[in-house]
PDB file of C-alpha atoms in Angstrom:
ATOM      1  CA  MET G1172      -8.476  24.222  -2.893  1.00 48.00           C
ATOM      2  CA  ASP G1173      -6.677  21.645  -1.615  1.00 59.00           C
ATOM      3  CA  ALA G1174      -9.407  19.638   0.204  1.00 66.00           C
ATOM      4  CA  LEU G1175      -7.767  16.755   1.751  1.00 79.00           C
ATOM      5  CA  TYR G1176      -4.564  16.366   1.929  1.00 84.00           C
ATOM      6  CA  PRO G1177      -1.846  14.175   4.573  1.00 91.00           C
ATOM      7  CA  ARG G1178      -0.329  16.116   7.197  1.00 92.00           C
ATOM      8  CA  LEU G1179       2.212  14.187   9.254  1.00 94.00           C
ATOM      9  CA  LEU G1180       3.140  15.253  12.841  1.00 94.00           C
ATOM     10  CA  VAL G1181       6.944  14.218  13.343  1.00 94.00           C
ATOM     11  CA  ARG G1182       9.440  14.073  16.080  1.00 92.00           C
ATOM     12  CA  ASP G1183      12.446  14.664  14.297  1.00 95.00           C
ATOM     13  CA  PHE G1184      11.730  17.088  11.696  1.00 96.00           C
ATOM     14  CA  PRO G1185      14.678  17.550  10.218  1.00 97.00           C
ATOM     15  CA  ALA G1186      15.117  13.655   9.759  1.00 96.00           C
ATOM     16  CA  SER G1187      11.868  13.323   7.856  1.00 97.00           C
ATOM     17  CA  ALA G1188      11.873  16.654   5.981  1.00 97.00           C
ATOM     18  CA  ALA G1189      15.574  15.232   4.455  1.00 97.00           C
ATOM     19  CA  PHE G1190      14.001  11.683   4.043  1.00 98.00           C
ATOM     20  CA  TYR G1191      10.408  13.320   1.864  1.00 97.00           C
ATOM     21  CA  GLN G1192      12.852  15.599   0.270  1.00 97.00           C
ATOM     22  CA  ALA G1193      14.985  13.072  -1.495  1.00 98.00           C
ATOM     23  CA  VAL G1194      11.974  10.382  -2.081  1.00 97.00           C
ATOM     24  CA  LEU G1195       9.891  12.775  -3.383  1.00 96.00           C
ATOM     25  CA  ARG G1196      12.744  14.322  -5.580  1.00 96.00           C
ATOM     26  CA  GLU G1197      13.593  11.074  -7.148  1.00 96.00           C
ATOM     27  CA  LEU G1198      10.231   9.345  -7.035  1.00 94.00           C
ATOM     28  CA  LEU G1199       8.120  12.122  -8.374  1.00 93.00           C
ATOM     29  CA  GLY G1200      10.522  15.088  -9.635  1.00 94.00           C
ATOM     30  CA  VAL G1201       8.726  17.582  -6.814  1.00 96.00           C
ATOM     31  CA  GLU G1202      10.679  19.922  -4.631  1.00 97.00           C
ATOM     32  CA  PRO G1203       9.144  21.177  -1.323  1.00 97.00           C
ATOM     33  CA  VAL G1204       7.029  24.678  -1.588  1.00 96.00           C
ATOM     34  CA  LYS G1205       8.094  25.434   1.901  1.00 95.00           C
ATOM     35  CA  VAL G1206      10.843  24.450   4.297  1.00 95.00           C
ATOM     36  CA  LEU G1207      10.672  26.557   7.953  1.00 94.00           C
ATOM     37  CA  PRO G1208      11.666  25.158  10.975  1.00 93.00           C
ATOM     38  CA  GLY G1209       8.834  22.306  11.898  1.00 94.00           C
ATOM     39  CA  TYR G1210       7.282  23.115   8.474  1.00 95.00           C
ATOM     40  CA  ALA G1211       7.609  21.873   5.053  1.00 96.00           C
ATOM     41  CA  ASN G1212       5.028  20.872   2.459  1.00 96.00           C
ATOM     42  CA  TRP G1213       5.177  19.553  -1.194  1.00 96.00           C
ATOM     43  CA  ASP G1214       2.759  20.357  -3.672  1.00 94.00           C
ATOM     44  CA  ILE G1215       1.616  17.557  -6.638  1.00 90.00           C
ATOM     45  CA  GLU G1216       0.272  19.192  -9.988  1.00 88.00           C
ATOM     46  CA  GLY G1217      -0.867  22.058  -8.324  1.00 88.00           C
ATOM     47  CA  GLN G1218      -2.386  20.033  -5.343  1.00 90.00           C
ATOM     48  CA  ALA G1219      -1.161  19.672  -1.991  1.00 89.00           C
ATOM     49  CA  GLY G1220       0.496  16.030  -1.938  1.00 92.00           C
ATOM     50  CA  LEU G1221       2.205  16.019   1.848  1.00 95.00           C
ATOM     51  CA  VAL G1222       2.823  18.471   4.664  1.00 95.00           C
ATOM     52  CA  LEU G1223       5.239  17.696   7.277  1.00 95.00           C
ATOM     53  CA  PHE G1224       4.504  19.605  11.005  1.00 93.00           C
ATOM     54  CA  GLY G1225       6.841  19.256  14.045  1.00 94.00           C
ATOM     55  CA  ARG G1226       4.894  17.383  16.756  1.00 92.00           C
ATOM     56  CA  ASP G1227       6.004  19.910  19.430  1.00 92.00           C
ATOM     57  CA  ARG G1228       4.726  22.891  17.356  1.00 90.00           C
ATOM     58  CA  LEU G1229       1.067  21.187  17.331  1.00 88.00           C
ATOM     59  CA  ALA G1230       1.114  20.603  20.915  1.00 89.00           C
ATOM     60  CA  ALA G1231       1.943  23.770  21.755  1.00 88.00           C
ATOM     61  CA  ALA G1232      -0.591  25.372  19.533  1.00 86.00           C
ATOM     62  CA  VAL G1233      -3.603  23.098  20.876  1.00 87.00           C
ATOM     63  CA  GLY G1234      -2.672  22.966  24.469  1.00 90.00           C
ATOM     64  CA  THR G1235      -1.510  18.989  24.785  1.00 89.00           C
ATOM     65  CA  ALA G1236       2.645  19.783  25.034  1.00 89.00           C
ATOM     66  CA  ASP G1237       2.069  18.603  28.472  1.00 90.00           C
ATOM     67  CA  LEU G1238       0.489  15.076  27.750  1.00 88.00           C
ATOM     68  CA  PRO G1239       3.014  11.917  26.418  1.00 87.00           C
ATOM     69  CA  GLN G1240       3.587  11.295  23.267  1.00 80.00           C
ATOM     70  CA  ALA G1241       1.621   7.998  21.684  1.00 72.00           C
ATOM     71  CA  ALA G1242       4.051   4.687  22.052  1.00 66.00           C
ATOM     72  CA  GLN G1243       4.506   3.861  18.397  1.00 62.00           C
ATOM     73  CA  ASP G1244       5.526   0.559  18.220  1.00 64.00           C
ATOM     74  CA  THR G1245       3.011  -1.017  20.883  1.00 72.00           C
ATOM     75  CA  ALA G1246       0.164  -0.853  18.562  1.00 78.00           C
ATOM     76  CA  GLN G1247      -1.501  -1.316  15.075  1.00 84.00           C
ATOM     77  CA  ASP G1248      -1.088   1.461  12.606  1.00 83.00           C
ATOM     78  CA  THR G1249      -4.020   3.450  12.440  1.00 80.00           C
ATOM     79  CA  ALA G1250      -2.992   5.758   9.188  1.00 88.00           C
ATOM     80  CA  MET G1251      -0.907   4.774   5.914  1.00 92.00           C
ATOM     81  CA  LEU G1252       0.674   7.007   3.285  1.00 94.00           C
ATOM     82  CA  VAL G1253       0.009   5.295  -0.542  1.00 93.00           C
ATOM     83  CA  MET G1254       2.132   6.445  -3.044  1.00 94.00           C
ATOM     84  CA  LYS G1255       1.245   5.073  -6.383  1.00 93.00           C
ATOM     85  CA  VAL G1256       4.535   4.379  -8.235  1.00 95.00           C
ATOM     86  CA  ASP G1257       5.358   2.724 -11.890  1.00 95.00           C
ATOM     87  CA  ASP G1258       8.102  -0.047 -10.556  1.00 97.00           C
ATOM     88  CA  VAL G1259       7.005  -0.944  -7.173  1.00 98.00           C
ATOM     89  CA  ASP G1260      10.759  -2.888  -6.672  1.00 98.00           C
ATOM     90  CA  ALA G1261      12.357   0.434  -7.898  1.00 98.00           C
ATOM     91  CA  ALA G1262      10.841   2.752  -5.276  1.00 98.00           C
ATOM     92  CA  ALA G1263      11.018   0.623  -2.604  1.00 98.00           C
ATOM     93  CA  ALA G1264      14.943   0.116  -3.418  1.00 98.00           C
ATOM     94  CA  CYS G1265      14.315   4.196  -3.473  1.00 98.00           C
ATOM     95  CA  LEU G1266      12.909   4.489   0.113  1.00 98.00           C
ATOM     96  CA  THR G1267      15.333   1.599   1.461  1.00 98.00           C
ATOM     97  CA  ARG G1268      18.345   4.001   0.634  1.00 97.00           C
ATOM     98  CA  HIS G1269      17.016   7.095   2.198  1.00 98.00           C
ATOM     99  CA  GLY G1270      16.437   5.396   5.354  1.00 97.00           C
ATOM    100  CA  ALA G1271      13.182   3.962   5.132  1.00 98.00           C
ATOM    101  CA  THR G1272      12.595   0.183   6.589  1.00 97.00           C
ATOM    102  CA  VAL G1273      11.373  -2.773   4.740  1.00 97.00           C
ATOM    103  CA  VAL G1274       7.917  -4.131   6.370  1.00 96.00           C
ATOM    104  CA  ALA G1275       6.314  -6.205   3.675  1.00 97.00           C
ATOM    105  CA  PRO G1276       8.780  -6.685   0.505  1.00 98.00           C
ATOM    106  CA  PRO G1277       7.362  -6.333  -2.937  1.00 98.00           C
ATOM    107  CA  GLN G1278       4.786  -8.635  -3.917  1.00 97.00           C
ATOM    108  CA  ASP G1279       2.263  -9.284  -6.285  1.00 98.00           C
ATOM    109  CA  ARG G1280      -1.494  -9.000  -4.557  1.00 96.00           C
ATOM    110  CA  PRO G1281      -3.753 -10.889  -6.666  1.00 96.00           C
ATOM    111  CA  ASP G1282      -6.263 -11.396  -3.839  1.00 95.00           C
ATOM    112  CA  TRP G1283      -6.293  -7.071  -3.473  1.00 94.00           C
ATOM    113  CA  ALA G1284      -6.628  -6.437  -7.333  1.00 95.00           C
ATOM    114  CA  PRO G1285      -5.879  -8.806 -10.229  1.00 95.00           C
ATOM    115  CA  THR G1286      -3.006  -6.971 -11.117  1.00 96.00           C
ATOM    116  CA  LEU G1287      -1.800  -4.902  -7.983  1.00 96.00           C
ATOM    117  CA  ARG G1288       1.882  -5.015  -6.651  1.00 98.00           C
ATOM    118  CA  THR G1289       2.696  -3.848  -3.439  1.00 97.00           C
ATOM    119  CA  ALA G1290       5.136  -2.954  -0.764  1.00 97.00           C
ATOM    120  CA  HIS G1291       4.848  -1.253   2.379  1.00 97.00           C
ATOM    121  CA  LEU G1292       7.910   0.551   4.434  1.00 96.00           C
ATOM    122  CA  ARG G1293       8.236   2.742   7.393  1.00 96.00           C
ATOM    123  CA  ASP G1294       9.798   6.316   7.219  1.00 97.00           C
ATOM    124  CA  PRO G1295      12.316   7.493   9.635  1.00 95.00           C
ATOM    125  CA  GLU G1296       9.405   8.345  12.090  1.00 93.00           C
ATOM    126  CA  GLY G1297       7.996   4.972  11.754  1.00 92.00           C
ATOM    127  CA  ASN G1298       4.785   6.051   9.641  1.00 94.00           C
ATOM    128  CA  LEU G1299       3.703   3.220   7.422  1.00 94.00           C
ATOM    129  CA  ILE G1300       4.100   3.830   3.779  1.00 96.00           C
ATOM    130  CA  GLU G1301       2.296   1.417   1.226  1.00 96.00           C
ATOM    131  CA  LEU G1302       3.840   1.244  -2.474  1.00 97.00           C
ATOM    132  CA  GLN G1303       1.674   0.418  -5.125  1.00 96.00           C
ATOM    133  CA  SER G1304       1.416  -0.256  -8.917  1.00 96.00           C
ATOM    134  CA  TYR G1305      -1.357  -1.674 -11.125  1.00 93.00           C
TER     135      TYR G1305
END
């Protein structure tokens, strides 16, 4: 049973699906299980790893289609995807090649954990991603 997994609600589904398809293939060697208009999902080792869902589809389903979309760049982040990788620098370069923007470049974070190295990037939708290695 997939008890808990991230589902990103995205404005530009085709761009987001292309980004995560390329990045997850290159970093983890996984392909999407299913890609439909407005929906895509990836499993990692038999468990749900990530789902993308078109915001407009969910808004229609839950009755919020007439409400405004949240302003993305005017507030601090409320959620973040975290990917554990072997090489933070190489993974950051991969994400950047596929359209991510760097927020905080790769750096050691000994104040967070003795051997932690991180980088923070934004996917094409502006979602915050942390790459980490220990």
